[in-house]
Short mmCIF file of C-alpha atoms and ligand atoms in Angstrom, two decimals:
data_model
loop_
_atom_site.label_atom_id
_atom_site.label_comp_id
_atom_site.label_asym_id
_atom_site.label_seq_id
_atom_site.Cartn_x
_atom_site.Cartn_y
_atom_site.Cartn_z
CA UNK A 1 -222.67 -27.48 -180.13
CA UNK A 2 -219.33 -27.70 -181.87
CA UNK A 3 -216.81 -25.07 -180.84
CA UNK A 4 -215.32 -22.78 -183.48
CA UNK A 5 -211.64 -23.09 -184.01
CA UNK A 6 -210.13 -20.18 -182.10
CA UNK A 7 -206.78 -18.53 -182.43
CA UNK A 8 -204.05 -19.63 -179.98
CA UNK A 9 -203.18 -17.45 -176.99
CA UNK A 10 -199.51 -17.19 -177.95
CA UNK A 11 -200.41 -16.04 -181.46
CA UNK A 12 -202.81 -13.51 -179.96
CA UNK A 13 -200.26 -12.03 -177.65
CA UNK A 14 -197.70 -11.62 -180.41
CA UNK A 15 -200.36 -9.93 -182.58
CA UNK A 16 -201.19 -7.64 -179.66
CA UNK A 17 -197.50 -6.73 -179.41
CA UNK A 18 -197.34 -5.83 -183.09
CA UNK A 19 -200.56 -3.83 -182.92
CA UNK A 20 -199.53 -2.17 -179.68
CA UNK A 21 -202.90 -2.87 -177.99
CA UNK A 22 -204.82 -5.85 -176.65
CA UNK A 23 -207.25 -7.46 -179.08
CA UNK A 24 -210.19 -7.25 -176.70
CA UNK A 25 -212.32 -10.05 -178.20
CA UNK A 26 -209.22 -11.89 -179.39
CA UNK A 27 -210.23 -15.09 -177.60
CA UNK A 28 -213.20 -15.49 -179.92
CA UNK A 29 -211.40 -14.32 -183.07
CA UNK A 30 -211.46 -17.12 -185.69
CA UNK A 31 -208.24 -19.01 -186.30
CA UNK A 32 -206.32 -17.82 -189.34
CA UNK A 33 -208.00 -14.42 -189.31
CA UNK A 34 -205.61 -11.50 -189.73
CA UNK A 35 -206.80 -8.33 -188.00
CA UNK A 36 -207.31 -5.51 -190.49
CA UNK A 37 -204.53 -3.34 -189.10
CA UNK A 38 -202.07 -6.10 -189.86
CA UNK A 39 -203.36 -6.41 -193.40
CA UNK A 40 -202.24 -2.93 -194.33
CA UNK A 41 -200.00 -3.00 -197.32
CA UNK A 42 -197.87 0.16 -197.22
CA UNK A 43 -197.25 0.01 -200.96
CA UNK A 44 -200.97 0.13 -201.68
CA UNK A 45 -201.78 2.42 -198.76
CA UNK A 46 -199.29 5.09 -199.83
CA UNK A 47 -199.29 4.30 -203.56
CA UNK A 48 -195.57 3.52 -203.52
CA UNK A 49 -193.48 1.39 -205.85
CA UNK A 50 -192.72 -2.14 -204.63
CA UNK A 51 -189.02 -1.41 -204.83
CA UNK A 52 -189.24 1.10 -201.99
CA UNK A 53 -187.80 -0.05 -198.67
CA UNK A 54 -189.90 0.06 -195.51
CA UNK A 55 -187.54 0.97 -192.65
CA UNK A 56 -190.18 1.28 -189.94
CA UNK A 57 -193.94 0.90 -189.74
CA UNK A 58 -194.60 2.70 -186.45
CA UNK A 59 -194.09 5.40 -187.43
CA UNK A 60 -193.99 4.78 -191.19
CA UNK A 61 -190.58 5.44 -192.69
CA UNK A 62 -189.98 4.36 -196.26
CA UNK A 63 -187.04 5.08 -198.52
CA UNK A 64 -186.34 5.02 -202.23
CA UNK A 65 -183.38 3.38 -203.92
CA UNK A 66 -181.00 5.41 -206.08
CA UNK A 67 -182.25 3.93 -209.36
CA UNK A 68 -185.87 4.75 -208.44
CA UNK A 69 -185.02 8.44 -208.25
CA UNK A 70 -184.22 8.70 -211.96
CA UNK A 71 -187.10 11.09 -212.82
CA UNK A 72 -186.26 14.77 -213.06
CA UNK A 73 -189.34 15.53 -210.98
CA UNK A 74 -189.91 12.88 -208.30
CA UNK A 75 -193.34 11.27 -208.59
CA UNK A 76 -195.18 10.22 -205.44
CA UNK A 77 -194.49 6.52 -205.95
CA UNK A 78 -190.75 7.04 -205.51
CA UNK A 79 -190.87 9.68 -202.81
CA UNK A 80 -189.51 8.69 -199.40
CA UNK A 81 -191.77 9.00 -196.35
CA UNK A 82 -190.33 10.18 -193.07
CA UNK A 83 -192.65 10.39 -190.08
CA UNK A 84 -191.86 11.11 -186.45
CA UNK A 85 -195.37 10.32 -185.27
CA UNK A 86 -198.66 8.94 -186.52
CA UNK A 87 -200.17 10.25 -189.74
CA UNK A 88 -203.39 12.16 -188.96
CA UNK A 89 -206.54 10.32 -189.88
CA UNK A 90 -209.82 11.75 -191.16
CA UNK A 91 -208.73 15.15 -192.43
CA UNK A 92 -211.49 17.47 -193.59
CA UNK A 93 -209.78 20.02 -195.87
CA UNK A 94 -212.92 22.17 -195.97
CA UNK A 95 -212.51 22.76 -192.24
CA UNK A 96 -208.73 23.09 -192.24
CA UNK A 97 -207.33 26.32 -190.85
CA UNK A 98 -203.89 27.86 -190.51
CA UNK A 99 -203.23 30.12 -187.54
CA UNK A 100 -200.29 32.50 -187.43
CA UNK A 101 -199.42 33.46 -183.86
CA UNK A 102 -196.39 33.87 -181.60
CA UNK A 103 -194.49 36.61 -179.75
CA UNK A 104 -193.65 38.50 -182.93
CA UNK A 105 -197.01 38.92 -184.69
CA UNK A 106 -198.92 42.20 -184.46
CA UNK A 107 -202.02 40.12 -183.92
CA UNK A 108 -202.86 36.47 -184.34
CA UNK A 109 -204.72 35.57 -187.52
CA UNK A 110 -206.47 32.44 -188.79
CA UNK A 111 -207.09 31.53 -192.44
CA UNK A 112 -209.16 28.79 -193.96
CA UNK A 113 -207.54 26.78 -196.74
CA UNK A 114 -209.90 28.43 -199.22
CA UNK A 115 -208.84 31.90 -198.04
CA UNK A 116 -205.17 31.01 -198.45
CA UNK A 117 -205.83 29.83 -202.00
CA UNK A 118 -207.94 32.79 -203.07
CA UNK A 119 -206.31 35.65 -201.19
CA UNK A 120 -202.67 35.07 -202.13
CA UNK A 121 -200.86 34.57 -205.41
CA UNK A 122 -199.87 30.97 -206.10
CA UNK A 123 -196.39 29.84 -207.09
CA UNK A 124 -194.91 26.55 -208.25
CA UNK A 125 -191.33 25.51 -207.56
CA UNK A 126 -189.46 22.27 -207.82
CA UNK A 127 -187.79 21.84 -204.42
CA UNK A 128 -185.23 19.40 -203.09
CA UNK A 129 -186.17 17.86 -199.76
CA UNK A 130 -183.53 15.66 -198.18
CA UNK A 131 -183.84 14.18 -194.72
CA UNK A 132 -180.98 15.33 -192.49
CA UNK A 133 -180.41 11.65 -191.65
CA UNK A 134 -180.08 10.46 -195.26
CA UNK A 135 -176.95 8.26 -195.39
CA UNK A 136 -177.06 7.56 -191.65
CA UNK A 137 -176.59 3.80 -192.16
CA UNK A 138 -172.91 4.26 -192.97
CA UNK A 139 -171.79 5.98 -189.77
CA UNK A 140 -169.48 4.20 -187.37
CA UNK A 141 -169.98 4.04 -184.44
CA UNK A 142 -173.55 3.62 -185.68
CA UNK A 143 -176.17 6.26 -185.01
CA UNK A 144 -179.62 5.38 -183.73
CA UNK A 145 -182.62 6.18 -185.90
CA UNK A 146 -183.88 5.06 -189.28
CA UNK A 147 -181.01 3.52 -191.19
CA UNK A 148 -181.42 5.56 -194.36
CA UNK A 149 -179.04 4.59 -197.15
CA UNK A 150 -179.28 7.08 -200.03
CA UNK A 151 -183.00 7.31 -200.76
CA UNK A 152 -184.32 9.90 -198.29
CA UNK A 153 -184.31 12.66 -200.87
CA UNK A 154 -186.89 13.91 -203.34
CA UNK A 155 -187.41 16.79 -205.71
CA UNK A 156 -191.10 17.20 -206.44
CA UNK A 157 -192.96 20.21 -207.76
CA UNK A 158 -194.81 22.11 -205.05
CA UNK A 159 -197.60 24.62 -205.53
CA UNK A 160 -198.80 26.97 -202.87
CA UNK A 161 -198.63 30.46 -201.48
CA UNK A 162 -195.56 32.24 -200.22
CA UNK A 163 -195.22 32.21 -196.46
CA UNK A 164 -193.79 35.72 -196.94
CA UNK A 165 -197.08 37.00 -198.39
CA UNK A 166 -199.05 35.55 -195.50
CA UNK A 167 -196.70 37.04 -192.91
CA UNK A 168 -196.95 40.41 -194.62
CA UNK A 169 -200.74 40.19 -194.38
CA UNK A 170 -200.57 39.21 -190.70
CA UNK A 171 -197.95 41.80 -189.80
CA UNK A 172 -194.81 40.70 -187.96
CA UNK A 173 -192.74 42.79 -185.59
CA UNK A 174 -189.04 43.71 -185.91
CA UNK A 175 -187.99 41.29 -183.18
CA UNK A 176 -189.03 38.20 -185.20
CA UNK A 177 -186.09 35.79 -185.46
CA UNK A 178 -187.56 32.35 -186.18
CA UNK A 179 -190.71 30.55 -187.19
CA UNK A 180 -191.93 27.27 -185.71
CA UNK A 181 -194.55 24.99 -187.23
CA UNK A 182 -197.21 22.97 -185.44
CA UNK A 183 -199.04 20.12 -187.11
CA UNK A 184 -201.86 17.64 -186.84
CA UNK A 185 -199.93 14.39 -186.50
CA UNK A 186 -200.03 12.45 -183.23
CA UNK A 187 -197.18 11.60 -180.87
CA UNK A 188 -196.35 7.87 -180.82
CA UNK A 189 -197.43 7.75 -177.19
CA UNK A 190 -200.89 8.94 -178.21
CA UNK A 191 -200.56 11.83 -175.74
CA UNK A 192 -202.34 14.80 -177.41
CA UNK A 193 -200.24 17.26 -175.41
CA UNK A 194 -197.03 15.98 -176.96
CA UNK A 195 -195.97 16.95 -180.48
CA UNK A 196 -194.04 14.41 -182.59
CA UNK A 197 -192.06 17.27 -184.11
CA UNK A 198 -192.27 21.08 -184.22
CA UNK A 199 -189.37 22.64 -186.06
CA UNK A 200 -188.81 25.77 -188.09
CA UNK A 201 -186.36 28.07 -189.81
CA UNK A 202 -184.85 31.50 -189.20
CA UNK A 203 -187.03 34.38 -190.36
CA UNK A 204 -184.78 35.08 -193.38
CA UNK A 205 -185.41 31.58 -194.74
CA UNK A 206 -189.11 31.89 -193.94
CA UNK A 207 -189.26 35.06 -196.05
CA UNK A 208 -187.52 33.57 -199.09
CA UNK A 209 -189.48 33.55 -202.35
CA UNK A 210 -189.39 29.77 -202.59
CA UNK A 211 -190.61 29.06 -199.05
CA UNK A 212 -194.16 27.89 -199.58
CA UNK A 213 -197.22 26.80 -197.76
CA UNK A 214 -198.11 24.21 -200.32
CA UNK A 215 -201.37 22.48 -201.07
CA UNK A 216 -200.31 20.71 -204.25
CA UNK A 217 -197.56 18.28 -205.10
CA UNK A 218 -196.87 17.52 -208.76
CA UNK A 219 -200.08 19.29 -209.73
CA UNK A 220 -202.42 17.29 -207.47
CA UNK A 221 -203.57 17.46 -203.86
CA UNK A 222 -200.61 16.53 -201.65
CA UNK A 223 -200.78 12.81 -200.80
CA UNK A 224 -201.81 12.25 -197.16
CA UNK A 225 -198.41 10.84 -196.13
CA UNK A 226 -196.68 13.95 -197.48
CA UNK A 227 -198.73 16.50 -195.61
CA UNK A 228 -202.26 16.84 -197.02
CA UNK A 229 -203.88 19.34 -197.00
CA UNK A 230 -201.19 21.93 -196.17
CA UNK A 231 -197.46 21.70 -195.87
CA UNK A 232 -194.56 24.02 -195.31
CA UNK A 233 -191.83 23.54 -197.91
CA UNK A 234 -188.40 25.02 -197.25
CA UNK A 235 -186.23 23.55 -200.01
CA UNK A 236 -182.51 22.96 -199.56
CA UNK A 237 -182.76 22.65 -195.78
CA UNK A 238 -183.11 19.41 -193.84
CA UNK A 239 -186.60 18.25 -194.78
CA UNK A 240 -187.51 18.17 -191.10
CA UNK A 241 -187.99 21.94 -191.44
CA UNK A 242 -190.76 21.32 -193.96
CA UNK A 243 -193.69 20.62 -191.65
CA UNK A 244 -196.46 18.36 -192.97
CA UNK A 245 -200.15 18.75 -191.97
CA UNK A 246 -199.37 22.28 -190.75
CA UNK A 247 -202.15 24.08 -188.89
CA UNK A 248 -200.20 26.72 -186.99
CA UNK A 249 -197.04 28.74 -187.47
CA UNK A 250 -195.58 30.67 -184.58
CA UNK A 251 -193.49 33.75 -185.23
CA UNK A 252 -190.89 33.62 -182.50
CA UNK A 253 -188.71 36.31 -180.93
CA UNK A 254 -186.09 33.62 -180.23
CA UNK A 255 -184.86 30.43 -181.86
CA UNK A 256 -187.89 28.12 -181.96
CA UNK A 257 -187.70 25.65 -179.08
CA UNK A 258 -190.27 23.08 -180.24
CA UNK A 259 -189.87 19.30 -180.21
CA UNK A 260 -186.71 18.16 -182.04
CA UNK A 261 -185.12 21.62 -182.11
CA UNK A 262 -182.77 20.86 -179.21
CA UNK A 263 -180.27 18.27 -177.96
CA UNK A 264 -178.93 15.99 -180.69
CA UNK A 265 -182.06 16.29 -182.86
CA UNK A 266 -181.19 17.83 -186.24
CA UNK A 267 -178.12 19.36 -184.64
CA UNK A 268 -174.46 18.53 -185.24
CA UNK A 269 -171.24 19.49 -183.44
CA UNK A 270 -170.36 23.07 -184.46
CA UNK A 271 -166.70 21.99 -184.74
CA UNK A 272 -165.79 18.48 -185.90
CA UNK A 273 -165.30 15.83 -183.22
CA UNK A 274 -163.72 12.36 -183.09
CA UNK A 275 -166.14 9.49 -183.85
CA UNK A 276 -168.00 8.49 -180.70
CA UNK A 277 -167.10 11.64 -178.73
CA UNK A 278 -169.58 13.10 -176.26
CA UNK A 279 -170.53 16.63 -177.33
CA UNK A 280 -171.71 19.31 -174.92
CA UNK A 281 -175.13 20.77 -175.61
CA UNK A 282 -173.75 24.27 -176.16
CA UNK A 283 -171.33 22.90 -178.75
CA UNK A 284 -174.17 21.63 -180.95
CA UNK A 285 -175.46 23.71 -183.90
CA UNK A 286 -178.78 23.49 -185.75
CA UNK A 287 -178.44 22.11 -189.28
CA UNK A 288 -179.29 24.77 -191.85
CA UNK A 289 -178.55 24.51 -195.58
CA UNK A 290 -177.83 20.89 -196.62
CA UNK A 291 -174.36 20.05 -198.01
CA UNK A 292 -173.50 19.39 -201.66
CA UNK A 293 -174.45 15.90 -202.80
CA UNK A 294 -175.27 13.81 -205.86
CA UNK A 295 -176.80 10.51 -206.83
CA UNK A 296 -176.28 8.27 -209.86
CA UNK A 297 -179.81 7.22 -210.73
CA UNK A 298 -178.99 5.27 -213.91
CA UNK A 299 -177.86 2.59 -214.23
CA UNK A 300 -178.62 0.60 -211.12
CA UNK A 301 -175.53 -0.53 -209.23
CA UNK A 302 -174.38 -3.89 -210.59
CA UNK A 303 -174.73 -2.94 -214.26
CA UNK A 304 -173.00 -5.13 -216.86
CA UNK A 305 -171.80 -3.98 -220.27
CA UNK A 306 -169.80 -5.49 -223.07
CA UNK A 307 -166.24 -4.41 -223.72
CA UNK A 308 -166.01 -1.62 -226.29
CA UNK A 309 -169.44 -0.27 -225.38
CA UNK A 310 -169.87 3.06 -223.65
CA UNK A 311 -171.83 3.25 -220.43
CA UNK A 312 -174.28 6.12 -220.20
CA UNK A 313 -174.88 7.30 -216.67
CA UNK A 314 -177.13 10.02 -215.33
CA UNK A 315 -178.28 11.45 -212.04
CA UNK A 316 -178.96 14.55 -209.97
CA UNK A 317 -176.88 16.90 -207.85
CA UNK A 318 -177.93 19.47 -205.28
CA UNK A 319 -176.26 21.78 -202.78
CA UNK A 320 -178.78 23.16 -200.28
CA UNK A 321 -179.01 26.92 -200.72
CA UNK A 322 -176.14 26.91 -203.20
CA UNK A 323 -175.80 25.99 -206.83
CA UNK A 324 -173.88 22.99 -208.11
CA UNK A 325 -171.11 24.33 -210.32
CA UNK A 326 -169.21 21.17 -211.25
CA UNK A 327 -169.98 17.49 -211.62
CA UNK A 328 -167.32 14.82 -212.05
CA UNK A 329 -167.05 11.06 -212.14
CA UNK A 330 -164.21 8.66 -211.47
CA UNK A 331 -163.73 5.02 -212.54
CA UNK A 332 -160.45 4.54 -210.65
CA UNK A 333 -161.55 4.94 -207.02
CA UNK A 334 -161.09 8.68 -207.05
CA UNK A 335 -157.52 8.82 -208.42
CA UNK A 336 -158.62 10.81 -211.48
CA UNK A 337 -161.84 12.64 -212.29
CA UNK A 338 -163.59 13.64 -215.50
CA UNK A 339 -166.00 16.51 -215.67
CA UNK A 340 -169.47 15.83 -217.02
CA UNK A 341 -172.25 18.04 -218.39
CA UNK A 342 -174.56 19.59 -215.86
CA UNK A 343 -178.08 20.79 -216.63
CA UNK A 344 -179.47 23.76 -214.70
CA UNK A 345 -182.63 23.21 -212.71
CA UNK A 346 -185.92 25.00 -213.35
CA UNK A 347 -185.50 27.19 -210.30
CA UNK A 348 -183.25 27.75 -207.30
CA UNK A 349 -183.31 24.98 -204.66
CA UNK A 350 -184.16 22.25 -207.19
CA UNK A 351 -181.69 19.56 -208.11
CA UNK A 352 -179.47 19.76 -211.20
CA UNK A 353 -179.13 16.88 -213.66
CA UNK A 354 -175.96 15.33 -214.99
CA UNK A 355 -175.07 12.69 -217.52
CA UNK A 356 -171.90 11.13 -218.90
CA UNK A 357 -170.83 8.57 -221.45
CA UNK A 358 -168.06 6.43 -220.01
CA UNK A 359 -165.33 4.39 -221.73
CA UNK A 360 -163.71 1.53 -219.82
CA UNK A 361 -160.14 0.51 -220.77
CA UNK A 362 -160.59 -3.26 -220.39
CA UNK A 363 -162.71 -6.10 -219.02
CA UNK A 364 -163.24 -6.33 -215.31
CA UNK A 365 -164.84 -4.80 -212.24
CA UNK A 366 -165.19 -1.05 -211.88
CA UNK A 367 -166.91 1.43 -209.65
CA UNK A 368 -168.27 4.71 -210.91
CA UNK A 369 -168.03 7.41 -208.27
CA UNK A 370 -169.84 10.74 -208.62
CA UNK A 371 -168.72 14.01 -207.08
CA UNK A 372 -170.47 17.36 -207.11
CA UNK A 373 -168.96 20.75 -206.23
CA UNK A 374 -170.97 23.70 -204.95
CA UNK A 375 -170.70 27.39 -205.82
CA UNK A 376 -168.44 27.93 -202.80
CA UNK A 377 -165.95 25.45 -204.28
CA UNK A 378 -166.73 22.74 -201.72
CA UNK A 379 -166.83 19.18 -203.10
CA UNK A 380 -168.38 16.01 -201.75
CA UNK A 381 -165.96 13.96 -199.63
CA UNK A 382 -164.90 10.57 -201.01
CA UNK A 383 -165.21 8.97 -197.59
CA UNK A 384 -167.61 9.55 -194.69
CA UNK A 385 -167.68 13.16 -193.54
CA UNK A 386 -167.67 14.37 -189.94
CA UNK A 387 -169.12 11.90 -187.46
CA UNK A 388 -171.93 13.29 -185.32
CA UNK A 389 -174.08 11.68 -182.61
CA UNK A 390 -177.23 11.21 -184.70
CA UNK A 391 -175.60 10.45 -188.04
CA UNK A 392 -176.65 13.49 -190.06
CA UNK A 393 -175.25 15.02 -193.25
CA UNK A 394 -173.50 12.07 -194.86
CA UNK A 395 -172.75 13.50 -198.29
CA UNK A 396 -169.99 11.08 -199.29
CA UNK A 397 -169.70 10.34 -203.03
CA UNK A 398 -172.29 7.94 -204.37
CA UNK A 399 -170.88 4.86 -206.11
CA UNK A 400 -172.19 2.17 -208.38
CA UNK A 401 -170.60 -1.15 -209.33
CA UNK A 402 -170.08 -1.95 -213.02
CA UNK A 403 -168.78 -5.10 -214.72
CA UNK A 404 -167.31 -4.99 -218.20
CA UNK A 405 -167.50 -8.39 -219.93
N1 MTE B 501 -195.82 17.23 -189.06
C1 MTE B 501 -194.71 16.61 -189.44
N2 MTE B 501 -193.93 17.17 -190.38
C2 MTE B 501 -192.79 16.56 -190.77
C3 MTE B 501 -192.38 15.34 -190.18
C4 MTE B 501 -193.23 14.75 -189.19
O1 MTE B 501 -192.95 13.70 -188.64
N3 MTE B 501 -194.37 15.43 -188.85
N4 MTE B 501 -191.17 14.79 -190.55
C5 MTE B 501 -190.18 15.71 -191.08
C6 MTE B 501 -189.01 15.06 -191.59
S1 MTE B 501 -187.84 14.60 -190.44
C7 MTE B 501 -188.78 14.91 -192.93
S2 MTE B 501 -187.33 14.29 -193.52
C8 MTE B 501 -189.81 15.29 -193.91
C9 MTE B 501 -190.17 14.13 -194.81
O2 MTE B 501 -191.09 14.51 -195.78
P1 MTE B 501 -191.84 13.43 -196.66
O3 MTE B 501 -192.36 12.34 -195.76
O4 MTE B 501 -192.92 14.14 -197.37
O5 MTE B 501 -190.82 12.87 -197.63
O6 MTE B 501 -191.01 15.78 -193.31
C10 MTE B 501 -190.80 16.58 -192.18
N5 MTE B 501 -192.05 17.14 -191.74
MO1 MO B 502 -185.88 14.01 -191.62
#
């Protein structure tokens, strides 16, 4: 009998490394066969645009590019994915429940998804979600973690019920100070006792009108990668506070101490430090409202125009809990600035839109820099802001290159 042509041992072991497990019957796997798990195409799997950048596949972390974020309301195909663990598989929404427990509830209560939808009034808000680590790639000394450039931000439309209404129904006690979410994703180690992430927000943020337990994104069921079937959405704060696949929320009588609430995770030095400095644990503060920032989403960096033509630019600006009150651009590396029109968002915590029509004095290379100012009068820095160990909160001005021919 003729032997089949089997895959080489060396190829097998490198496949096993990628998969993270031995291919048990690998020795009889036909040559040239690609195991299914390696065939996964993230663009198809998550319904993302091919221009998105995969930063990591275990866990999946995918970012947009500035020019892909041009829509006023971010569609799924341009929405970044940030995971700390493995996306839950086989979710049955008809069996999904949300439990509210913790030290500061009068009594624990569990709701089915159907109950949440029928018992409480539904609201829709457009909410900005930016990863605390967006812009990390520019820090020096470099910070470990996904090397986000500018694309870990989105502003989709979320529909759900107010967390406030649920907590009122449950009954919380006066000593409540924080909430912490728990979710159905799996720790990278596979250990079911470990949570990939369990963060939260102070009770005041939890009780805000716009803080939702959402079951819809842009009018449809939330895509699996973004938290189907139930997600906490706390706009304007680091998106890590917006738990995906949420099945339990604890009402805490102290600052929530779940995974990634302590150490250098989503915390920055309370007072600025020199780049590379070691910072004591007690000198680290939890990131709350995100800083003022903006993005030029049209044109794409590298645009070319003919002399005498105006360049139309547009983009978005946001400022965490605050409003954006001024938007400016510069074509001379920040020496002078011109104000440009700013369009108000639909609701609080959504990004604002700006546009401008720019004249260039002569042929040559230019950069267009954009700078937003928040309602406290704070503007984006032109260069990298305060270094911190994990490279959070880089809100330096966004720039695009332009050539005038
Ligand atoms: N359960 C769970 N929720 C999570 C995460 C996660 O890994 N697991 N990542 C958080 C982080 S760090 C970010 S930035 C946002 C990303 O949301 P998105 O993937 O929908 O864009 O989800 C947050 N919620
Ligand atoms: Mo994040």
